[in-house]
Amino acid sequence: MPFLCPDSSSFLFGLKRLADCSAINPMHQVPAIVDGRFKLFESHAILIYICSAFPGVANHWYPSDLSKRAKIHSVLDWHHSNLRRGSAGLVFNIVLAHRDSHHSYPQAVNQAEEILIRSLSKLENFWLKDGRFLVGSSQPSIADISLVCEIMQLELLSEMECNRILSPYKKVVNWIEDTKKATAPHFDEVHDFLFKAQKRIRERMTTEFRKNEMKSKL
Amino acid sequence: MALKVYADRMSQPSRAVLIFCKINGIDFEEIQVDVFKGQQFSPEYKAINPMHQVPAIVDGQLKLFESHAILIYLSCAFPVASHWYPSDPSKRAKIHSVLDWHHSYLRRGAGGLTFNSIMAPLNGFRSYPQVIIQAEEILLRSLSKLENFWLKDGGFLVGSSQPSIADISLACEVMQLELLSEKDYHRIMGPYKKVKKWIDDIRSATAPHFDEVHERLYKSQKVYRERMVTHSGKNKVRSKM
């Protein structure tokens, strides 16, 4: 499926608001799409639109069966206030707030981690209880891509934190691998940018930790 | 077996599903789940919705929760007028877009503010001042986006001349602000003329069910406002200096 991908290097981590972007998305967020004269933002809406508007998309991504589709909507909706709120909240307050000199509240960190742990537990014990993919499916849907990409954001934390948080959830870890394989080689290619950022962030965290250690010894 | 809708009329998304079913003549049984009495934690309800939230539906073998998923399912599974959930992919996409935006903005703001400043303290639950402040900031940004973007073309959301499931969902959220004190309600809602007109338009488009489903909210409003007058400022929303 051909598409144009404008240079995204100044998006997201730069938190810059380009003047021409607001004409596409007045909420100043990514992602957004332009398809002919049609502009759209909110990733779940975009994923559903692409599944419906482009004929080459296999049915398992967004099944036509009403009940299966309803279950996908259900987990996509749950995601907003649970996994996304926990994971994005934690990563923002630990990593990005410091990087961009925004104030980060310890209470916000604790709250985000609580929400994240509850969400991972629900993923492990409910959403993944009946199959390799979400809502008991044997094949991935748009919900799997969306939620796995959210969990991948935790790679921006230190290696120790990331392992501490994810390692109790065996089904979740397997599901991430299954989703990666089902979307290979694109999953890794699209996450290349994230892993480069991870390297920079972790090097900086190590340097800051050593500085603070030395200060405390003086 | 008829559709079952598990709902608490104090819950914004519950009201949205009830109004939708009634205005479309969908035959259903309403089963009350009283959230402040903790009924969502019963083993019977956990079997319906293990997230312990309302609303949820049971339609034959299907158990479903999350109100937007329910509204979409009902629009497709029952014979309803197409303006509620148009089949055109672009119109449908715009409805999905505002429904998704709603979660992290209007719902987080309005729901967070009314729960933490009114419902939690007056029902003996803990609330956090910082959360109240943050919720009001999010709410004001959301109302501004509703006024200046989502309703900029007039009529209903995303420029439509007829209501959709998004209008019912978001209007029920804004209605929750009726639980605030009269002073705070007018302070917050005062600037938003289009939003207020839009609520009235939805009320008219879904009459008489909108008002009937909101009766419990209005009764609670009366009780809460009387109790707020006798409480010392503890539950008031922080006013802007």
PDB file of N, CA and C in Angstrom, chain B residues 10 15 109-122 132 135-136 139-140 143 173-190 217-229 235-238:
ATOM      1  N   MET B  10     -26.336   7.207  37.070  1.00  0.00           N
ATOM      2  CA  MET B  10     -25.400   8.264  37.466  1.00  0.00           C
ATOM      3  C   MET B  10     -24.141   8.231  36.590  1.00  0.00           C
ATOM      4  N   ARG B  15     -25.901   6.299  30.581  1.00  0.00           N
ATOM      5  CA  ARG B  15     -27.038   7.093  30.091  1.00  0.00           C
ATOM      6  C   ARG B  15     -27.038   7.146  28.562  1.00  0.00           C
ATOM      7  N   GLY B 109     -11.671  15.142  31.767  1.00  0.00           N
ATOM      8  CA  GLY B 109     -11.886  16.418  32.445  1.00  0.00           C
ATOM      9  C   GLY B 109     -13.187  16.434  33.227  1.00  0.00           C
ATOM     10  N   ALA B 110     -14.302  16.200  32.549  1.00  0.00           N
ATOM     11  CA  ALA B 110     -15.612  16.296  33.204  1.00  0.00           C
ATOM     12  C   ALA B 110     -15.787  15.201  34.242  1.00  0.00           C
ATOM     13  N   GLY B 111     -15.439  13.983  33.866  1.00  0.00           N
ATOM     14  CA  GLY B 111     -15.568  12.857  34.787  1.00  0.00           C
ATOM     15  C   GLY B 111     -14.660  13.012  35.986  1.00  0.00           C
ATOM     16  N   GLY B 112     -13.410  13.413  35.715  1.00  0.00           N
ATOM     17  CA  GLY B 112     -12.444  13.592  36.795  1.00  0.00           C
ATOM     18  C   GLY B 112     -12.877  14.685  37.757  1.00  0.00           C
ATOM     19  N   LEU B 113     -13.379  15.790  37.214  1.00  0.00           N
ATOM     20  CA  LEU B 113     -13.774  16.925  38.061  1.00  0.00           C
ATOM     21  C   LEU B 113     -14.991  16.578  38.912  1.00  0.00           C
ATOM     22  N   THR B 114     -16.039  16.045  38.285  1.00  0.00           N
ATOM     23  CA  THR B 114     -17.258  15.778  39.050  1.00  0.00           C
ATOM     24  C   THR B 114     -17.053  14.656  40.057  1.00  0.00           C
ATOM     25  N   PHE B 115     -16.269  13.639  39.691  1.00  0.00           N
ATOM     26  CA  PHE B 115     -16.032  12.557  40.647  1.00  0.00           C
ATOM     27  C   PHE B 115     -15.233  13.047  41.853  1.00  0.00           C
ATOM     28  N   ASN B 116     -14.123  13.722  41.566  1.00  0.00           N
ATOM     29  CA  ASN B 116     -13.219  14.093  42.663  1.00  0.00           C
ATOM     30  C   ASN B 116     -13.707  15.272  43.498  1.00  0.00           C
ATOM     31  N   SER B 117     -14.475  16.195  42.888  1.00  0.00           N
ATOM     32  CA  SER B 117     -14.878  17.368  43.662  1.00  0.00           C
ATOM     33  C   SER B 117     -16.245  17.199  44.304  1.00  0.00           C
ATOM     34  N   ILE B 118     -17.082  16.327  43.752  1.00  0.00           N
ATOM     35  CA  ILE B 118     -18.447  16.210  44.268  1.00  0.00           C
ATOM     36  C   ILE B 118     -18.760  14.783  44.745  1.00  0.00           C
ATOM     37  N   MET B 119     -18.738  13.837  43.804  1.00  0.00           N
ATOM     38  CA  MET B 119     -19.293  12.518  44.115  1.00  0.00           C
ATOM     39  C   MET B 119     -18.466  11.761  45.146  1.00  0.00           C
ATOM     40  N   ALA B 120     -17.149  11.794  44.996  1.00  0.00           N
ATOM     41  CA  ALA B 120     -16.306  11.033  45.931  1.00  0.00           C
ATOM     42  C   ALA B 120     -16.427  11.574  47.354  1.00  0.00           C
ATOM     43  N   PRO B 121     -16.156  12.874  47.579  1.00  0.00           N
ATOM     44  CA  PRO B 121     -16.227  13.357  48.963  1.00  0.00           C
ATOM     45  C   PRO B 121     -17.615  13.237  49.575  1.00  0.00           C
ATOM     46  N   LEU B 122     -18.674  13.461  48.800  1.00  0.00           N
ATOM     47  CA  LEU B 122     -20.019  13.393  49.374  1.00  0.00           C
ATOM     48  C   LEU B 122     -20.506  11.962  49.564  1.00  0.00           C
ATOM     49  N   ILE B 132      -8.242  17.413  41.069  1.00  0.00           N
ATOM     50  CA  ILE B 132      -9.333  18.348  40.763  1.00  0.00           C
ATOM     51  C   ILE B 132      -8.824  19.489  39.884  1.00  0.00           C
ATOM     52  N   ALA B 135      -8.029  18.145  36.441  1.00  0.00           N
ATOM     53  CA  ALA B 135      -9.253  17.786  35.718  1.00  0.00           C
ATOM     54  C   ALA B 135      -9.945  19.028  35.167  1.00  0.00           C
ATOM     55  N   GLU B 136      -9.971  20.110  35.964  1.00  0.00           N
ATOM     56  CA  GLU B 136     -10.622  21.316  35.476  1.00  0.00           C
ATOM     57  C   GLU B 136      -9.855  21.910  34.294  1.00  0.00           C
ATOM     58  N   LEU B 139     -10.747  19.861  31.346  1.00  0.00           N
ATOM     59  CA  LEU B 139     -12.137  20.120  30.963  1.00  0.00           C
ATOM     60  C   LEU B 139     -12.260  21.423  30.175  1.00  0.00           C
ATOM     61  N   LEU B 140     -11.621  22.475  30.658  1.00  0.00           N
ATOM     62  CA  LEU B 140     -11.739  23.776  29.986  1.00  0.00           C
ATOM     63  C   LEU B 140     -11.135  23.714  28.577  1.00  0.00           C
ATOM     64  N   LEU B 143     -13.713  21.781  26.462  1.00  0.00           N
ATOM     65  CA  LEU B 143     -14.904  22.575  26.104  1.00  0.00           C
ATOM     66  C   LEU B 143     -14.555  23.578  25.017  1.00  0.00           C
ATOM     67  N   GLU B 173     -21.785  13.235  28.815  1.00  0.00           N
ATOM     68  CA  GLU B 173     -20.621  13.592  29.621  1.00  0.00           C
ATOM     69  C   GLU B 173     -20.758  15.027  30.132  1.00  0.00           C
ATOM     70  N   VAL B 174     -21.112  15.949  29.234  1.00  0.00           N
ATOM     71  CA  VAL B 174     -21.254  17.354  29.633  1.00  0.00           C
ATOM     72  C   VAL B 174     -22.364  17.499  30.676  1.00  0.00           C
ATOM     73  N   MET B 175     -23.411  16.698  30.551  1.00  0.00           N
ATOM     74  CA  MET B 175     -24.526  16.763  31.511  1.00  0.00           C
ATOM     75  C   MET B 175     -24.059  16.465  32.935  1.00  0.00           C
ATOM     76  N   GLN B 176     -22.990  15.673  33.079  1.00  0.00           N
ATOM     77  CA  GLN B 176     -22.495  15.334  34.422  1.00  0.00           C
ATOM     78  C   GLN B 176     -22.093  16.597  35.195  1.00  0.00           C
ATOM     79  N   LEU B 177     -21.752  17.663  34.473  1.00  0.00           N
ATOM     80  CA  LEU B 177     -21.363  18.907  35.130  1.00  0.00           C
ATOM     81  C   LEU B 177     -22.525  19.537  35.894  1.00  0.00           C
ATOM     82  N   GLU B 178     -23.754  19.083  35.634  1.00  0.00           N
ATOM     83  CA  GLU B 178     -24.916  19.564  36.392  1.00  0.00           C
ATOM     84  C   GLU B 178     -24.785  19.245  37.881  1.00  0.00           C
ATOM     85  N   LEU B 179     -23.883  18.328  38.228  1.00  0.00           N
ATOM     86  CA  LEU B 179     -23.686  17.986  39.640  1.00  0.00           C
ATOM     87  C   LEU B 179     -22.882  19.052  40.388  1.00  0.00           C
ATOM     88  N   LEU B 180     -22.196  19.919  39.641  1.00  0.00           N
ATOM     89  CA  LEU B 180     -21.426  20.975  40.286  1.00  0.00           C
ATOM     90  C   LEU B 180     -22.367  21.969  40.952  1.00  0.00           C
ATOM     91  N   SER B 181     -21.826  22.832  41.807  1.00  0.00           N
ATOM     92  CA  SER B 181     -22.648  23.910  42.370  1.00  0.00           C
ATOM     93  C   SER B 181     -23.110  24.787  41.208  1.00  0.00           C
ATOM     94  N   GLU B 182     -24.213  25.493  41.417  1.00  0.00           N
ATOM     95  CA  GLU B 182     -24.746  26.344  40.355  1.00  0.00           C
ATOM     96  C   GLU B 182     -23.704  27.380  39.924  1.00  0.00           C
ATOM     97  N   LYS B 183     -22.990  27.899  40.904  1.00  0.00           N
ATOM     98  CA  LYS B 183     -21.983  28.944  40.633  1.00  0.00           C
ATOM     99  C   LYS B 183     -20.850  28.364  39.772  1.00  0.00           C
ATOM    100  N   ASP B 184     -20.343  27.196  40.150  1.00  0.00           N
ATOM    101  CA  ASP B 184     -19.246  26.606  39.392  1.00  0.00           C
ATOM    102  C   ASP B 184     -19.710  26.179  38.000  1.00  0.00           C
ATOM    103  N   TYR B 185     -20.942  25.673  37.916  1.00  0.00           N
ATOM    104  CA  TYR B 185     -21.465  25.257  36.616  1.00  0.00           C
ATOM    105  C   TYR B 185     -21.477  26.450  35.650  1.00  0.00           C
ATOM    106  N   HIS B 186     -21.994  27.579  36.130  1.00  0.00           N
ATOM    107  CA  HIS B 186     -22.085  28.743  35.236  1.00  0.00           C
ATOM    108  C   HIS B 186     -20.712  29.342  34.948  1.00  0.00           C
ATOM    109  N   ARG B 187     -19.828  29.274  35.917  1.00  0.00           N
ATOM    110  CA  ARG B 187     -18.467  29.772  35.709  1.00  0.00           C
ATOM    111  C   ARG B 187     -17.780  28.966  34.602  1.00  0.00           C
ATOM    112  N   ILE B 188     -17.947  27.637  34.647  1.00  0.00           N
ATOM    113  CA  ILE B 188     -17.262  26.778  33.674  1.00  0.00           C
ATOM    114  C   ILE B 188     -17.954  26.809  32.318  1.00  0.00           C
ATOM    115  N   MET B 189     -19.271  26.665  32.310  1.00  0.00           N
ATOM    116  CA  MET B 189     -19.993  26.526  31.045  1.00  0.00           C
ATOM    117  C   MET B 189     -20.337  27.854  30.385  1.00  0.00           C
ATOM    118  N   GLY B 190     -20.315  28.939  31.158  1.00  0.00           N
ATOM    119  CA  GLY B 190     -20.765  30.255  30.669  1.00  0.00           C
ATOM    120  C   GLY B 190     -20.269  30.651  29.287  1.00  0.00           C
ATOM    121  N   LEU B 217     -30.012  11.975  37.720  1.00  0.00           N
ATOM    122  CA  LEU B 217     -28.909  12.946  37.853  1.00  0.00           C
ATOM    123  C   LEU B 217     -29.429  14.239  38.470  1.00  0.00           C
ATOM    124  N   TYR B 218     -30.593  14.699  38.008  1.00  0.00           N
ATOM    125  CA  TYR B 218     -31.141  15.951  38.534  1.00  0.00           C
ATOM    126  C   TYR B 218     -31.541  15.807  40.004  1.00  0.00           C
ATOM    127  N   LYS B 219     -32.057  14.652  40.381  1.00  0.00           N
ATOM    128  CA  LYS B 219     -32.399  14.421  41.799  1.00  0.00           C
ATOM    129  C   LYS B 219     -31.122  14.475  42.637  1.00  0.00           C
ATOM    130  N   SER B 220     -30.053  13.848  42.132  1.00  0.00           N
ATOM    131  CA  SER B 220     -28.777  13.870  42.855  1.00  0.00           C
ATOM    132  C   SER B 220     -28.215  15.282  42.909  1.00  0.00           C
ATOM    133  N   GLN B 221     -28.392  16.032  41.838  1.00  0.00           N
ATOM    134  CA  GLN B 221     -27.922  17.425  41.814  1.00  0.00           C
ATOM    135  C   GLN B 221     -28.538  18.203  42.988  1.00  0.00           C
ATOM    136  N   LYS B 222     -29.827  18.025  43.171  1.00  0.00           N
ATOM    137  CA  LYS B 222     -30.550  18.739  44.240  1.00  0.00           C
ATOM    138  C   LYS B 222     -29.973  18.358  45.609  1.00  0.00           C
ATOM    139  N   VAL B 223     -29.790  17.046  45.802  1.00  0.00           N
ATOM    140  CA  VAL B 223     -29.260  16.545  47.079  1.00  0.00           C
ATOM    141  C   VAL B 223     -27.846  17.062  47.301  1.00  0.00           C
ATOM    142  N   TYR B 224     -26.986  16.946  46.278  1.00  0.00           N
ATOM    143  CA  TYR B 224     -25.590  17.370  46.419  1.00  0.00           C
ATOM    144  C   TYR B 224     -25.499  18.866  46.687  1.00  0.00           C
ATOM    145  N   ARG B 225     -26.310  19.671  45.974  1.00  0.00           N
ATOM    146  CA  ARG B 225     -26.213  21.125  46.150  1.00  0.00           C
ATOM    147  C   ARG B 225     -26.655  21.538  47.544  1.00  0.00           C
ATOM    148  N   GLU B 226     -27.679  20.855  48.070  1.00  0.00           N
ATOM    149  CA  GLU B 226     -28.105  21.162  49.445  1.00  0.00           C
ATOM    150  C   GLU B 226     -27.005  20.789  50.424  1.00  0.00           C
ATOM    151  N   ARG B 227     -26.346  19.653  50.204  1.00  0.00           N
ATOM    152  CA  ARG B 227     -25.280  19.229  51.113  1.00  0.00           C
ATOM    153  C   ARG B 227     -24.052  20.122  50.985  1.00  0.00           C
ATOM    154  N   MET B 228     -23.787  20.617  49.773  1.00  0.00           N
ATOM    155  CA  MET B 228     -22.628  21.491  49.562  1.00  0.00           C
ATOM    156  C   MET B 228     -22.788  22.779  50.348  1.00  0.00           C
ATOM    157  N   VAL B 229     -24.025  23.266  50.420  1.00  0.00           N
ATOM    158  CA  VAL B 229     -24.266  24.516  51.135  1.00  0.00           C
ATOM    159  C   VAL B 229     -23.935  24.356  52.613  1.00  0.00           C
ATOM    160  N   ASN B 235     -15.561  20.769  49.386  1.00  0.00           N
ATOM    161  CA  ASN B 235     -15.805  20.090  48.135  1.00  0.00           C
ATOM    162  C   ASN B 235     -15.917  21.032  46.949  1.00  0.00           C
ATOM    163  N   LYS B 236     -15.577  22.308  47.183  1.00  0.00           N
ATOM    164  CA  LYS B 236     -15.754  23.262  46.065  1.00  0.00           C
ATOM    165  C   LYS B 236     -14.576  23.132  45.094  1.00  0.00           C
ATOM    166  N   VAL B 237     -14.789  23.442  43.892  1.00  0.00           N
ATOM    167  CA  VAL B 237     -13.745  23.490  42.878  1.00  0.00           C
ATOM    168  C   VAL B 237     -12.924  24.724  43.110  1.00  0.00           C
ATOM    169  N   ARG B 238     -11.619  24.612  42.963  1.00  0.00           N
ATOM    170  CA  ARG B 238     -10.755  25.778  43.165  1.00  0.00           C
ATOM    171  C   ARG B 238     -11.074  26.823  42.115  1.00  0.00           C
TER     172      ARG B 238
END
